[in-house]
mmCIF file of C-alpha atoms in Angstrom:
data_model
loop_
_atom_site.group_PDB
_atom_site.id
_atom_site.type_symbol
_atom_site.label_atom_id
_atom_site.label_comp_id
_atom_site.label_asym_id
_atom_site.label_seq_id
_atom_site.Cartn_x
_atom_site.Cartn_y
_atom_site.Cartn_z
ATOM 1 C CA UNK A 27 64.833 -36.966 71.583
ATOM 2 C CA UNK A 28 64.023 -34.084 69.255
ATOM 3 C CA UNK A 29 60.300 -33.969 70.302
ATOM 4 C CA UNK A 30 60.849 -33.528 74.071
ATOM 5 C CA UNK A 31 60.594 -30.016 75.546
ATOM 6 C CA UNK A 32 60.771 -28.784 79.092
ATOM 7 C CA UNK A 33 59.288 -25.383 78.486
ATOM 8 C CA UNK A 34 56.485 -24.223 76.071
ATOM 9 C CA UNK A 35 57.276 -21.281 73.919
ATOM 10 C CA UNK A 36 55.225 -19.083 71.800
ATOM 11 C CA UNK A 37 56.811 -20.595 68.622
ATOM 12 C CA UNK A 38 55.913 -24.117 69.732
ATOM 13 C CA UNK A 39 52.294 -23.072 70.106
ATOM 14 C CA UNK A 40 52.341 -21.527 66.577
ATOM 15 C CA UNK A 41 53.906 -24.585 64.927
ATOM 16 C CA UNK A 42 51.693 -27.250 66.650
ATOM 17 C CA UNK A 43 48.767 -27.055 64.314
ATOM 18 C CA UNK A 44 51.065 -27.248 61.245
ATOM 19 C CA UNK A 45 52.916 -30.339 62.665
ATOM 20 C CA UNK A 46 49.560 -31.978 63.400
ATOM 21 C CA UNK A 47 48.363 -31.411 59.823
ATOM 22 C CA UNK A 48 51.503 -32.812 58.279
ATOM 23 C CA UNK A 49 51.342 -35.911 60.574
ATOM 24 C CA UNK A 50 47.729 -36.479 59.548
ATOM 25 C CA UNK A 51 48.579 -36.338 55.886
ATOM 26 C CA UNK A 52 51.490 -38.695 56.382
ATOM 27 C CA UNK A 53 49.442 -41.270 58.353
ATOM 28 C CA UNK A 54 46.829 -41.561 55.509
ATOM 29 C CA UNK A 55 43.982 -39.088 56.321
ATOM 30 C CA UNK A 56 41.715 -38.611 53.304
ATOM 31 C CA UNK A 57 42.271 -35.592 50.909
ATOM 32 C CA UNK A 58 39.490 -33.046 50.512
ATOM 33 C CA UNK A 59 39.161 -33.973 46.861
ATOM 34 C CA UNK A 60 38.713 -37.781 47.526
ATOM 35 C CA UNK A 61 36.172 -38.033 50.216
ATOM 36 C CA UNK A 62 34.659 -41.488 50.676
ATOM 37 C CA UNK A 63 30.837 -41.322 50.753
ATOM 38 C CA UNK A 64 27.728 -43.409 50.649
ATOM 39 C CA UNK A 65 24.999 -41.809 48.494
ATOM 40 C CA UNK A 66 21.306 -42.778 48.778
ATOM 41 C CA UNK A 67 19.240 -41.993 45.617
ATOM 42 C CA UNK A 68 15.764 -41.078 45.685
ATOM 43 C CA UNK A 69 14.788 -44.410 44.182
ATOM 44 C CA UNK A 70 16.540 -46.267 47.059
ATOM 45 C CA UNK A 71 19.896 -47.107 45.389
ATOM 46 C CA UNK A 72 23.095 -46.833 47.520
ATOM 47 C CA UNK A 73 26.271 -45.923 45.716
ATOM 48 C CA UNK A 74 29.681 -46.124 47.503
ATOM 49 C CA UNK A 75 32.936 -44.517 46.246
ATOM 50 C CA UNK A 76 35.221 -41.543 46.354
ATOM 51 C CA UNK A 77 34.203 -38.048 45.270
ATOM 52 C CA UNK A 78 36.499 -36.995 42.551
ATOM 53 C CA UNK A 79 34.822 -33.709 41.717
ATOM 54 C CA UNK A 80 31.606 -31.825 42.480
ATOM 55 C CA UNK A 81 29.747 -28.687 41.175
ATOM 56 C CA UNK A 82 26.346 -26.966 41.604
ATOM 57 C CA UNK A 83 24.502 -29.658 39.530
ATOM 58 C CA UNK A 84 26.277 -32.996 40.020
ATOM 59 C CA UNK A 85 28.641 -35.192 42.099
ATOM 60 C CA UNK A 86 31.220 -37.317 40.269
ATOM 61 C CA UNK A 87 31.892 -40.591 42.279
ATOM 62 C CA UNK A 88 34.647 -43.179 41.553
ATOM 63 C CA UNK A 89 32.873 -46.550 42.398
ATOM 64 C CA UNK A 90 35.008 -49.667 42.888
ATOM 65 C CA UNK A 91 32.442 -51.740 41.042
ATOM 66 C CA UNK A 92 30.876 -49.349 38.517
ATOM 67 C CA UNK A 93 33.723 -46.956 37.741
ATOM 68 C CA UNK A 94 33.027 -43.067 37.403
ATOM 69 C CA UNK A 95 29.486 -42.170 37.936
ATOM 70 C CA UNK A 96 28.113 -38.631 37.387
ATOM 71 C CA UNK A 97 25.070 -38.336 39.697
ATOM 72 C CA UNK A 98 22.752 -35.146 39.442
ATOM 73 C CA UNK A 99 22.180 -33.588 42.848
ATOM 74 C CA UNK A 100 18.453 -33.600 42.230
ATOM 75 C CA UNK A 101 18.584 -37.405 42.367
ATOM 76 C CA UNK A 102 20.267 -37.571 45.797
ATOM 77 C CA UNK A 103 18.220 -37.998 48.982
ATOM 78 C CA UNK A 104 21.130 -38.594 51.490
ATOM 79 C CA UNK A 105 24.830 -38.337 51.592
ATOM 80 C CA UNK A 106 26.993 -39.923 54.236
ATOM 81 C CA UNK A 107 30.652 -39.638 54.828
ATOM 82 C CA UNK A 108 32.567 -42.924 55.347
ATOM 83 C CA UNK A 109 35.294 -42.852 57.986
ATOM 84 C CA UNK A 110 38.380 -44.596 56.609
ATOM 85 C CA UNK A 111 39.745 -47.483 58.698
ATOM 86 C CA UNK A 112 43.105 -45.733 59.264
ATOM 87 C CA UNK A 113 41.406 -42.686 60.811
ATOM 88 C CA UNK A 114 39.317 -45.021 63.046
ATOM 89 C CA UNK A 115 42.621 -46.450 64.524
ATOM 90 C CA UNK A 116 44.178 -43.100 65.109
ATOM 91 C CA UNK A 117 43.172 -42.592 68.743
ATOM 92 C CA UNK A 118 44.596 -45.838 69.771
ATOM 93 C CA UNK A 119 48.057 -44.867 68.469
ATOM 94 C CA UNK A 120 48.478 -41.841 70.644
ATOM 95 C CA UNK A 121 52.358 -42.003 71.308
ATOM 96 C CA UNK A 122 53.988 -40.987 68.064
ATOM 97 C CA UNK A 123 57.191 -42.862 68.789
ATOM 98 C CA UNK A 124 55.438 -46.170 69.413
ATOM 99 C CA UNK A 125 52.932 -45.864 66.418
ATOM 100 C CA UNK A 126 55.727 -45.234 63.852
ATOM 101 C CA UNK A 127 57.148 -48.782 63.800
ATOM 102 C CA UNK A 128 53.879 -50.821 63.644
ATOM 103 C CA UNK A 129 51.949 -48.495 61.317
ATOM 104 C CA UNK A 130 52.937 -49.974 58.029
ATOM 105 C CA UNK A 131 51.999 -53.532 59.067
ATOM 106 C CA UNK A 132 48.191 -53.124 60.043
ATOM 107 C CA UNK A 133 47.535 -50.669 57.185
ATOM 108 C CA UNK A 134 47.380 -53.308 54.523
ATOM 109 C CA UNK A 135 45.099 -55.642 56.709
ATOM 110 C CA UNK A 136 42.677 -52.744 57.434
ATOM 111 C CA UNK A 137 42.510 -51.123 54.040
ATOM 112 C CA UNK A 138 42.463 -54.272 51.779
ATOM 113 C CA UNK A 139 38.800 -55.277 52.459
ATOM 114 C CA UNK A 140 37.562 -51.933 51.716
ATOM 115 C CA UNK A 141 36.811 -52.455 47.987
ATOM 116 C CA UNK A 142 35.073 -55.802 48.854
ATOM 117 C CA UNK A 143 32.859 -54.126 51.454
ATOM 118 C CA UNK A 144 31.787 -51.585 48.958
ATOM 119 C CA UNK A 145 30.695 -54.307 46.542
ATOM 120 C CA UNK A 146 28.778 -56.082 49.359
ATOM 121 C CA UNK A 147 26.906 -52.881 50.239
ATOM 122 C CA UNK A 148 25.780 -52.419 46.558
ATOM 123 C CA UNK A 149 25.070 -56.113 45.806
ATOM 124 C CA UNK A 150 21.359 -56.099 46.844
ATOM 125 C CA UNK A 151 20.816 -53.192 44.519
ATOM 126 C CA UNK A 152 22.997 -54.152 41.477
ATOM 127 C CA UNK A 153 21.621 -57.629 41.354
ATOM 128 C CA UNK A 154 23.701 -58.785 38.430
ATOM 129 C CA UNK A 155 27.173 -57.858 39.903
ATOM 130 C CA UNK A 156 27.847 -61.404 40.898
ATOM 131 C CA UNK A 157 28.191 -63.000 37.612
ATOM 132 C CA UNK A 158 28.848 -60.253 35.063
ATOM 133 C CA UNK A 159 32.564 -59.318 34.236
ATOM 134 C CA UNK A 160 33.962 -56.024 35.485
ATOM 135 C CA UNK A 161 33.774 -54.295 32.068
ATOM 136 C CA UNK A 162 30.061 -55.374 31.576
ATOM 137 C CA UNK A 163 28.755 -54.267 34.913
ATOM 138 C CA UNK A 164 27.836 -50.846 33.932
ATOM 139 C CA UNK A 165 25.364 -52.191 31.465
ATOM 140 C CA UNK A 166 23.906 -55.166 33.524
ATOM 141 C CA UNK A 167 23.432 -53.319 36.723
ATOM 142 C CA UNK A 168 21.199 -50.375 37.894
ATOM 143 C CA UNK A 169 18.164 -51.574 36.182
ATOM 144 C CA UNK A 170 14.758 -50.520 37.688
ATOM 145 C CA UNK A 171 11.253 -51.100 36.540
ATOM 146 C CA UNK A 172 7.715 -52.211 37.103
ATOM 147 C CA UNK A 173 5.646 -55.419 36.158
ATOM 148 C CA UNK A 174 1.928 -55.003 35.964
ATOM 149 C CA UNK A 175 -0.831 -57.636 35.684
ATOM 150 C CA UNK A 176 -4.546 -56.956 35.295
ATOM 151 C CA UNK A 177 -7.746 -58.451 34.225
ATOM 152 C CA UNK A 178 -11.404 -57.492 33.489
ATOM 153 C CA UNK A 179 -14.071 -60.174 34.069
ATOM 154 C CA UNK A 180 -17.795 -59.981 33.497
ATOM 155 C CA UNK A 181 -20.439 -62.734 33.473
ATOM 156 C CA UNK A 182 -24.118 -62.230 32.439
ATOM 157 C CA UNK A 183 -25.870 -61.447 29.262
ATOM 158 C CA UNK A 184 -22.439 -60.822 27.638
ATOM 159 C CA UNK A 185 -19.444 -62.617 29.148
ATOM 160 C CA UNK A 186 -16.037 -60.997 28.793
ATOM 161 C CA UNK A 187 -12.577 -61.908 29.984
ATOM 162 C CA UNK A 188 -9.747 -59.513 29.333
ATOM 163 C CA UNK A 189 -6.082 -59.894 30.565
ATOM 164 C CA UNK A 190 -3.270 -57.469 30.479
ATOM 165 C CA UNK A 191 0.495 -57.566 31.085
ATOM 166 C CA UNK A 192 2.717 -54.501 31.004
ATOM 167 C CA UNK A 193 6.287 -54.157 31.797
ATOM 168 C CA UNK A 194 8.805 -51.296 31.722
ATOM 169 C CA UNK A 195 12.505 -51.006 32.788
ATOM 170 C CA UNK A 196 15.055 -48.173 32.847
ATOM 171 C CA UNK A 197 18.790 -48.195 33.137
ATOM 172 C CA UNK A 198 21.316 -45.337 33.463
ATOM 173 C CA UNK A 199 25.155 -45.089 33.300
ATOM 174 C CA UNK A 200 27.068 -41.855 32.978
ATOM 175 C CA UNK A 201 25.461 -40.041 29.969
ATOM 176 C CA UNK A 202 23.602 -43.292 28.718
ATOM 177 C CA UNK A 203 20.013 -44.094 29.475
ATOM 178 C CA UNK A 204 17.975 -47.034 28.323
ATOM 179 C CA UNK A 205 14.212 -47.468 28.363
ATOM 180 C CA UNK A 206 12.424 -50.901 27.583
ATOM 181 C CA UNK A 207 8.654 -51.343 27.339
ATOM 182 C CA UNK A 208 6.405 -54.265 26.623
ATOM 183 C CA UNK A 209 2.625 -54.329 26.446
ATOM 184 C CA UNK A 210 0.276 -57.328 25.876
ATOM 185 C CA UNK A 211 -3.513 -57.843 25.969
ATOM 186 C CA UNK A 212 -5.759 -60.868 25.315
ATOM 187 C CA UNK A 213 -9.552 -60.867 25.658
ATOM 188 C CA UNK A 214 -12.706 -62.811 24.924
ATOM 189 C CA UNK A 215 -16.336 -61.687 24.523
ATOM 190 C CA UNK A 216 -18.913 -64.427 24.536
ATOM 191 C CA UNK A 217 -16.097 -66.934 23.875
ATOM 192 C CA UNK A 218 -15.131 -64.995 20.784
ATOM 193 C CA UNK A 219 -11.617 -63.425 20.458
ATOM 194 C CA UNK A 220 -11.834 -59.685 21.137
ATOM 195 C CA UNK A 221 -8.190 -58.763 21.807
ATOM 196 C CA UNK A 222 -4.902 -60.452 20.892
ATOM 197 C CA UNK A 223 -2.044 -57.971 20.660
ATOM 198 C CA UNK A 224 1.595 -57.294 21.836
ATOM 199 C CA UNK A 225 4.125 -54.768 21.268
ATOM 200 C CA UNK A 226 7.601 -53.761 22.702
ATOM 201 C CA UNK A 227 10.165 -51.099 22.190
ATOM 202 C CA UNK A 228 13.755 -50.285 23.295
ATOM 203 C CA UNK A 229 15.050 -46.580 23.402
ATOM 204 C CA UNK A 230 18.501 -45.388 24.123
ATOM 205 C CA UNK A 231 19.490 -41.864 24.913
ATOM 206 C CA UNK A 232 22.902 -40.100 25.136
ATOM 207 C CA UNK A 233 23.436 -36.696 26.658
ATOM 208 C CA UNK A 234 25.447 -34.416 24.348
ATOM 209 C CA UNK A 235 26.075 -31.193 26.422
ATOM 210 C CA UNK A 236 27.453 -30.411 29.755
ATOM 211 C CA UNK A 237 24.177 -29.303 31.190
ATOM 212 C CA UNK A 238 22.582 -32.566 29.936
ATOM 213 C CA UNK A 239 19.664 -30.884 28.259
ATOM 214 C CA UNK A 240 20.334 -31.974 24.653
ATOM 215 C CA UNK A 241 20.495 -35.576 23.847
ATOM 216 C CA UNK A 242 20.452 -38.034 20.824
ATOM 217 C CA UNK A 243 18.279 -41.055 20.868
ATOM 218 C CA UNK A 244 17.771 -44.409 18.903
ATOM 219 C CA UNK A 245 14.390 -46.173 19.215
ATOM 220 C CA UNK A 246 13.125 -49.398 17.744
ATOM 221 C CA UNK A 247 10.145 -51.555 18.334
ATOM 222 C CA UNK A 248 7.948 -54.258 16.948
ATOM 223 C CA UNK A 249 4.472 -55.821 17.604
ATOM 224 C CA UNK A 250 1.279 -57.385 16.245
ATOM 225 C CA UNK A 251 -2.448 -56.968 16.576
ATOM 226 C CA UNK A 252 -4.652 -59.866 15.344
ATOM 227 C CA UNK A 253 -7.898 -57.845 15.769
ATOM 228 C CA UNK A 254 -6.515 -54.908 13.984
ATOM 229 C CA UNK A 255 -5.427 -57.137 11.106
ATOM 230 C CA UNK A 256 -1.741 -56.166 11.771
ATOM 231 C CA UNK A 257 0.497 -59.315 11.275
ATOM 232 C CA UNK A 258 3.790 -57.566 12.135
ATOM 233 C CA UNK A 259 4.670 -53.874 12.745
ATOM 234 C CA UNK A 260 8.391 -52.800 12.919
ATOM 235 C CA UNK A 261 9.855 -49.305 13.330
ATOM 236 C CA UNK A 262 13.427 -48.000 13.749
ATOM 237 C CA UNK A 263 14.551 -44.398 14.075
ATOM 238 C CA UNK A 264 16.912 -41.832 15.297
ATOM 239 C CA UNK A 265 16.677 -38.297 16.422
ATOM 240 C CA UNK A 266 17.415 -35.434 18.924
ATOM 241 C CA UNK A 267 15.612 -34.396 22.163
ATOM 242 C CA UNK A 268 15.737 -31.383 24.359
ATOM 243 C CA UNK A 269 14.837 -31.455 28.160
ATOM 244 C CA UNK A 270 12.454 -28.322 28.679
ATOM 245 C CA UNK A 271 11.983 -28.833 32.231
ATOM 246 C CA UNK A 272 14.336 -30.536 34.758
ATOM 247 C CA UNK A 273 13.011 -30.483 38.294
ATOM 248 C CA UNK A 274 13.194 -33.039 41.074
ATOM 249 C CA UNK A 275 9.439 -33.756 40.630
ATOM 250 C CA UNK A 276 8.760 -32.667 37.127
ATOM 251 C CA UNK A 277 10.528 -33.421 33.790
ATOM 252 C CA UNK A 278 9.331 -32.374 30.221
ATOM 253 C CA UNK A 279 11.082 -33.395 26.979
ATOM 254 C CA UNK A 280 10.470 -32.809 23.345
ATOM 255 C CA UNK A 281 11.873 -34.797 20.431
ATOM 256 C CA UNK A 282 12.320 -34.523 16.641
ATOM 257 C CA UNK A 283 13.555 -37.418 14.490
ATOM 258 C CA UNK A 284 12.970 -39.713 11.500
ATOM 259 C CA UNK A 285 12.168 -43.418 11.447
ATOM 260 C CA UNK A 286 11.469 -46.342 9.077
ATOM 261 C CA UNK A 287 8.009 -48.025 9.478
ATOM 262 C CA UNK A 288 7.059 -51.443 8.094
ATOM 263 C CA UNK A 289 3.400 -52.674 8.355
ATOM 264 C CA UNK A 290 2.548 -56.177 7.321
ATOM 265 C CA UNK A 291 -1.372 -56.647 7.268
ATOM 266 C CA UNK A 292 -3.287 -59.859 7.274
ATOM 267 C CA UNK A 293 -5.803 -59.060 4.544
ATOM 268 C CA UNK A 294 -4.624 -55.609 3.171
ATOM 269 C CA UNK A 295 -1.641 -54.624 1.112
ATOM 270 C CA UNK A 296 1.510 -54.145 3.149
ATOM 271 C CA UNK A 297 3.167 -50.670 3.653
ATOM 272 C CA UNK A 298 6.621 -49.471 4.378
ATOM 273 C CA UNK A 299 7.788 -45.881 4.422
ATOM 274 C CA UNK A 300 9.902 -43.091 5.983
ATOM 275 C CA UNK A 301 8.128 -40.865 8.404
ATOM 276 C CA UNK A 302 9.101 -37.960 10.634
ATOM 277 C CA UNK A 303 8.511 -38.238 14.352
ATOM 278 C CA UNK A 304 7.446 -35.627 16.694
ATOM 279 C CA UNK A 305 7.598 -36.781 20.390
ATOM 280 C CA UNK A 306 6.917 -35.366 23.782
ATOM 281 C CA UNK A 307 7.046 -37.057 27.278
ATOM 282 C CA UNK A 308 6.352 -35.906 30.765
ATOM 283 C CA UNK A 309 7.145 -37.388 34.186
ATOM 284 C CA UNK A 310 5.475 -35.816 37.268
ATOM 285 C CA UNK A 311 5.638 -36.868 40.879
ATOM 286 C CA UNK A 312 2.473 -35.557 42.573
ATOM 287 C CA UNK A 313 2.085 -35.382 46.327
ATOM 288 C CA UNK A 314 5.230 -37.691 46.823
ATOM 289 C CA UNK A 315 3.288 -40.882 46.109
ATOM 290 C CA UNK A 316 1.173 -40.377 42.859
ATOM 291 C CA UNK A 317 3.401 -40.670 39.781
ATOM 292 C CA UNK A 318 2.162 -39.633 36.400
ATOM 293 C CA UNK A 319 3.877 -40.435 33.077
ATOM 294 C CA UNK A 320 2.666 -39.207 29.733
ATOM 295 C CA UNK A 321 3.971 -39.817 26.214
ATOM 296 C CA UNK A 322 2.931 -38.550 22.810
ATOM 297 C CA UNK A 323 4.240 -39.611 19.209
ATOM 298 C CA UNK A 324 3.120 -38.218 15.877
ATOM 299 C CA UNK A 325 4.571 -39.892 12.832
ATOM 300 C CA UNK A 326 3.500 -38.435 9.419
ATOM 301 C CA UNK A 327 4.651 -40.056 6.119
ATOM 302 C CA UNK A 328 7.503 -38.081 4.649
ATOM 303 C CA UNK A 329 5.893 -38.688 1.071
ATOM 304 C CA UNK A 330 2.330 -38.041 2.084
ATOM 305 C CA UNK A 331 1.609 -35.903 5.206
ATOM 306 C CA UNK A 332 -2.070 -36.975 4.966
ATOM 307 C CA UNK A 333 -0.960 -40.433 6.067
ATOM 308 C CA UNK A 334 0.011 -40.484 9.678
ATOM 309 C CA UNK A 335 -0.079 -42.400 12.950
ATOM 310 C CA UNK A 336 -0.563 -40.946 16.559
ATOM 311 C CA UNK A 337 0.013 -42.714 19.848
ATOM 312 C CA UNK A 338 -0.847 -41.254 23.235
ATOM 313 C CA UNK A 339 -0.015 -42.985 26.564
ATOM 314 C CA UNK A 340 -0.921 -41.903 29.988
ATOM 315 C CA UNK A 341 -0.065 -43.852 33.215
ATOM 316 C CA UNK A 342 -0.854 -43.193 36.836
ATOM 317 C CA UNK A 343 0.756 -45.180 39.615
ATOM 318 C CA UNK A 344 0.141 -45.130 43.465
ATOM 319 C CA UNK A 345 2.006 -47.399 45.985
ATOM 320 C CA UNK A 346 -0.130 -49.809 47.967
ATOM 321 C CA UNK A 347 2.833 -51.336 49.841
ATOM 322 C CA UNK A 348 6.571 -51.015 49.745
ATOM 323 C CA UNK A 349 6.951 -52.507 46.241
ATOM 324 C CA UNK A 350 3.379 -53.049 45.014
ATOM 325 C CA UNK A 351 1.529 -50.323 43.117
ATOM 326 C CA UNK A 352 -1.984 -49.772 41.802
ATOM 327 C CA UNK A 353 -1.915 -48.479 38.160
ATOM 328 C CA UNK A 354 -4.354 -46.846 35.617
ATOM 329 C CA UNK A 355 -3.205 -46.878 32.093
ATOM 330 C CA UNK A 356 -4.759 -45.223 29.008
ATOM 331 C CA UNK A 357 -3.515 -45.798 25.489
ATOM 332 C CA UNK A 358 -5.040 -44.094 22.510
ATOM 333 C CA UNK A 359 -3.809 -45.101 18.923
ATOM 334 C CA UNK A 360 -4.965 -43.375 15.706
ATOM 335 C CA UNK A 361 -4.066 -44.517 12.215
ATOM 336 C CA UNK A 362 -5.268 -42.256 9.342
ATOM 337 C CA UNK A 363 -4.944 -45.211 6.888
ATOM 338 C CA UNK A 364 -5.922 -48.332 8.601
ATOM 339 C CA UNK A 365 -6.599 -51.676 6.870
ATOM 340 C CA UNK A 366 -10.050 -52.605 5.590
ATOM 341 C CA UNK A 367 -12.650 -53.215 8.419
ATOM 342 C CA UNK A 368 -10.562 -51.648 11.099
ATOM 343 C CA UNK A 369 -11.412 -48.313 12.867
ATOM 344 C CA UNK A 370 -8.994 -45.500 12.679
ATOM 345 C CA UNK A 371 -9.017 -44.921 16.480
ATOM 346 C CA UNK A 372 -8.538 -47.450 19.296
ATOM 347 C CA UNK A 373 -8.813 -46.546 22.839
ATOM 348 C CA UNK A 374 -7.590 -48.767 25.708
ATOM 349 C CA UNK A 375 -8.180 -48.227 29.397
ATOM 350 C CA UNK A 376 -6.480 -50.676 31.905
ATOM 351 C CA UNK A 377 -6.355 -51.028 35.742
ATOM 352 C CA UNK A 378 -3.494 -53.232 36.899
ATOM 353 C CA UNK A 379 -1.567 -54.191 40.058
ATOM 354 C CA UNK A 380 2.209 -53.713 39.648
ATOM 355 C CA UNK A 381 5.402 -55.039 41.332
ATOM 356 C CA UNK A 382 8.498 -52.632 41.245
ATOM 357 C CA UNK A 383 12.145 -53.808 41.166
#
């Protein structure tokens, strides 16, 4: 019986903490570099996994379902430590000699369900986890966005009916970010068609440096506008961006790139050309609830700087309920060389009700 003593000595008191630490490591206490945590993001997502590294700007988490995730600390609203099952059983195994024999048997039964529990915790947030294969989950999960519906009705001397649909979605995984947008409008004035247009775009960004301020992007889109005599518009381009401001409530980015543009008109000659692209976008969270997004894009023709297109977008969103928002959108488009019979500038102001997901 090597651990039985009849008299305490000063050496025994000195070695006791060391023995307890060694015993704790052998019985499966978590290491300092692999803490199990549940992280709640500012957008409501919950991510469970083990912390593999951490610095002043981000936390790197190994998730059972999503792999390695690098999470900026500015996106974290709450961080909770998860007590491992083995540690929870430690107080019931007080006698060391008795716990030594049965310890290996209950360990697999307690630890085996842990990855399953992590997936169940994240299932309501990562809604596509159930059907997607493991290698595809980083690209099919963690999508968030907003769908907006609006209409403008008037009956009297001049009858008008305008209907709007806007949708946007964002996705992030490690250094990769995706942004999808769709806009559509249809309107009648005195039973005559006054609006019939739709356009959509998809943009992918990839961070290039450790501080995640410089990024490369690829952006493509297409659309049509019957009233604007535009049968089909298509653009595809690449470029670089720089994050000027990175704060929890304010981000400002600038971009420079090139893109190919093709414009097929209903009555005028078609055009296709290469253009430069100067871009700027801003996201601002005002008073915790009011969100403002703003984007500006200027695209001059490389062969003729007198031919250019400008688009300005401004959106304001305020929550009415948990997932319902009221929105005000302003879109201003300018074309220096429009088709015959179409104004150079078109201004759209829309008020909509949105549903976030």
